[in-house]
Amino acid sequence: MAIYIEEEKCTGCGLCVASCPYGAIEIVESKARFTDDCTMCGACVSACPQGAIVLEMPRKGEVDTSQYRDLWVVAETTPEGDLAGVTIELLGEGRKLADELDAQVALVLMGDEVGELAEKAGGFGADTVYLVSHPSLKQYRTGPYADVLCGLINKHKPEIVLFGATSMGRDLAPRVAARIKAGLTADCTELSVDPETRLLHQTRPAFGGNIMATILCEYTRPQMATVRPRVMDRAQWQEGREADIVEVPVDIDERSVATKIVEVIADEGAGAVNLQDAEIIVSGGRGLGAPEHFALIQELADTLGATVGASRATVDAGWIPAYHQVGQTGKTVKPKLYIACGISGAVQHLAGMSSSDCIVAINKDPDAPIFKVAHYGIVGDLFEVVPELISAINERRGQ
Amino acid sequence: MDFAFTEDQELIFEAVRELCDEELKPKADEVDRAGEYPWDSVRQIAEMDLFGIPVPEEYGGLGMDVLTWAVVGELLSTGCTTTGAVYGAHMLAVYPILEFGTDEQKEKYLPPLATGEKIGAFGLTEPGAGSDAGAVSTRAELVGDHYVLNGTKIFISNGGDAETYVVIANLHPEKGTRGLCAFILEKGMEGFSFGKNEEKMAFHSLSNRELVFEDAQVPKENLLHREGRGFRVAMTTLALGRIGMAIGAVGLAQAAFDAAIEYSQVREQFGQKISEFEAIQFMLADMATEIEMARLMSYKAAWLKDQGGDFEKTAAMAKVYASEMCSRVTSKAVQIHGGYGYTTDYPVERYMREAKLFEIVEGTSEIQRLVIANRLLRENRLS
Amino acid sequence: MNVIVCMKQVPDTSEVRIDPETNTIVREGVPSIINPFDENAIEAAVQLVEEHGGKVTVITMGPPQAEQALREALAMGADEAILLSDRALAASDTLATSYVLSCAIRRIGDYDLILCGKQAFDGDTAQVPPGIAEQLGLPQITYVIGLEVVGDKVRARRLLEGRYEVVEARMPAVLTADKHMNEPRRPGLKSVLAAKKKEIPVWDAAGCDIQVSSCGLEGSPTRVIRTFAPSHEHEGEMIEGDPRDAACQLVEKLAAAKLV
């Protein structure tokens, strides 16, 4: 790994100085020069209009993997300023993996005035927190986050780096991986390590979920992965546990940041029915008896954060608009959870939902075909079962 | 003999298949139920340039042959019978202008018909002139530089929604069919209005309106072909229309077959898929065989037309066979679906109702047989 | 305004099957399509050029048959198409692919924007576009649902979890299109037939100054060691009891499976 300036190209313009988040470049006699603070983050490479700066990362096969130790989690924060759920999940999963490798877990926390969260991270199992606080890091932006993170990785050499497979993680991780020439696996749903080889086994769905693939990065470091939210277990809170907080001073010149966030708008239109992307769908069928009873389906859906689906019969009867329809002639869906209420399971309906990960059927008729594809079936009156289901979920939440 | 399509044709058919699978088929039921002219689907096929397939490039079309036009019609009919019918009826205005129009008429009327900006329709049938097409009683009179039309047409497909009409009227009733003339009319011409839209057993969204002429003023230059040649224009148009009807029936039958063979492999009775029963298998085999036969006859009629040959008899054979085949096949498709097939949950009951249309319009089965027999006796006359 | 669209031909995943013997994807008979998000990118590019003038160049890395996808893009309104095809590029992972595409984009040279679909339908990784942006040293804006070009800047609306973000970047920049960005046009047959006649140059690795050690297997840090069919088939279970009891049992089971 090396970074150098091709002096004959350098004009001493100083743009690299402004771009360096670690304040590690100075202009001496009209030429740029790195100081000892350089982390080889590479921010200056794309800032240089002359292309005079070269970051050389070792190629596959040239990496001394033994130099790399520890597992890192890149933190994400919520708009309200708390640690994101996926970060706590990654701390939980990371702890398990690190223990098998006899390694430490570090959290990289970038933001503005997020010191409180750094302390919290200790309680969720982080051994170390690299705390990077700067006004320019208040909201996630690819450029400064990637620069800071690349510098930290190149300096401290973690063995594994995990990100949430969120809009942030999926934007940041590939940018970082491309700069440091590391292997990256997207959207993992299962992780494990082999303590002998110290390789991270990264398993993810592909081809629309038709197949699972297990992927290794054998010769490059760190081994990087984005991990799907709500798959891993959250870390247990340990009262009184503290992490070693390492404050990383950075100096970001806002003028050198390539993107500006002009506006952030909360998505009011989230009510738009998007069956195909829905993780949970609650569907109603003819068993509802009347259009107004869809309110019950809506209530269960609201309780679960689900989207409302419908059988063809109810759509044809004009009980609910056609964009709710699931089935051969409606939408084909594959949510994680599909709850069919009062749907008998006509072939045409089954064709649109039978590959859902988990299917729950509630129907009066024990012979209804829907029970053949259901993972869990309840024979009963939906007007009795569904309200009980809503209160059982609420009670469990309340615990 | 070569049954292969050209690369261009394959590209076109593939694009149309995609349109049908992704757009037309999913909403076909809805389109029928709406009871309103399917403007959405019509716009979609217009944007894909489908209305311009048989129109020469100089008039804004694709310059493809009748066979290409026919296969596209078949595919559309498989996707959405109503849209297929609009496409077929449109050609009944395009084709006579193409065949008999003057350069001025072609330049004026074909480009908007080719892009689908304007829809076309053909007006021949009257309350008293159905199978007996020669009995047209709509009158035309030449007054100054206008023909003045009086009378009523009925059942006109695309009627009221179309902008451009080819209408048959009689200038010299005393001369019988030799008095007939063909005219190009535009929606909005003085004295030209629309009457009742028929309520039908199927095709609820296809308009079949009355055309009403009350001293309708048709400029002299809108005479198509020559005075007294209207019967020839009508017969030539109907001959092509038979190919359209035949292929529409093939498309519809194919849709019914597709539904049936899929259902037979999903539906279980007595612990097995019903497709494992020989009774069902035989039905499926007969359906596919008959569809293939009708398809080949229809393609041959179109091919003959493209070769410049006499296609009238072949077209009539294709039409009568395909339409009657379609009724048999759609009925079997309902049978295979059992009780579900009789419900409106599945499209096959609609297919069965729609099929009947093909045995009636553009010459009933009986008229087709007369046309065929007439030809046969002429060809085999004992000297 | 010159726009480059990076696109990929993918198997239609809705028709993909798994061979239960070998646990591998059965590709035979599965139709190839333009990655749907790439269609949004093509549409956006064509609209930009319709508004501002310039040209749209589509590029894909793939086997010779990927030419078909390029022709579809031409029919949708792209002006030029380039097929990047070389045996040396086979088996490239996302890092290697982004390297290869960035080399080809350098060869094209004159561009204001690079548009990509937000992710490919087969791999779903979303890793190539940021990789391209990094290797070209350009800003990136992912998950875009709307954009406008004002002067030398592009302003884009991003769809994130539960919120929109409006971001501005100087051009050139790399943007990735979400499906909500637009409704890709269905090309008319005239365009389809015209696209069939266009020349599509085929570029190889050497022509784009691609280091063979940085692409293909050798240039790919990741390696797939195993594929298997996901097991979501299990015997259904009937939950007995009165409504209250059954509901509670069900919630327990769903909670255990992390579904509620």
Short mmCIF file of C-alpha atoms in Angstrom, two decimals, chain A residues 190 203-207 209-214 334, chain C residues 16-26 226-233:
data_model
loop_
_atom_site.label_atom_id
_atom_site.label_comp_id
_atom_site.label_asym_id
_atom_site.label_seq_id
_atom_site.Cartn_x
_atom_site.Cartn_y
_atom_site.Cartn_z
CA GLU A 190 -25.98 -15.26 6.96
CA THR A 203 -24.20 -16.03 2.33
CA ARG A 204 -26.68 -14.06 0.31
CA PRO A 205 -29.70 -14.61 -1.92
CA ALA A 206 -29.37 -14.04 -5.68
CA PHE A 207 -31.47 -14.42 -8.79
CA GLY A 209 -34.16 -15.18 -4.13
CA ASN A 210 -34.14 -18.34 -6.21
CA ILE A 211 -30.72 -19.32 -5.04
CA MET A 212 -28.37 -18.72 -2.12
CA ALA A 213 -24.67 -18.19 -2.67
CA THR A 214 -21.81 -18.40 -0.19
CA LYS A 334 -43.13 -12.85 -2.24
CA VAL C 16 -35.34 -18.77 -13.17
CA ARG C 17 -35.40 -22.33 -11.82
CA ILE C 18 -32.94 -24.28 -9.72
CA ASP C 19 -31.63 -27.65 -10.78
CA PRO C 20 -32.24 -29.69 -7.63
CA GLU C 21 -29.41 -32.10 -8.53
CA THR C 22 -26.63 -29.59 -8.99
CA ASN C 23 -28.07 -26.67 -6.99
CA THR C 24 -27.29 -24.33 -9.79
CA ILE C 25 -29.33 -21.93 -11.86
CA VAL C 26 -30.96 -23.41 -14.94
CA ARG C 226 -21.25 -22.72 -2.98
CA THR C 227 -24.77 -22.22 -4.23
CA PHE C 228 -27.86 -23.88 -2.86
CA ALA C 229 -31.60 -23.65 -3.08
CA PRO C 230 -33.22 -21.77 -0.23
CA SER C 231 -35.37 -24.06 1.89
CA HIS C 232 -38.66 -22.38 2.53
CA GLU C 233 -40.76 -25.46 2.00
#
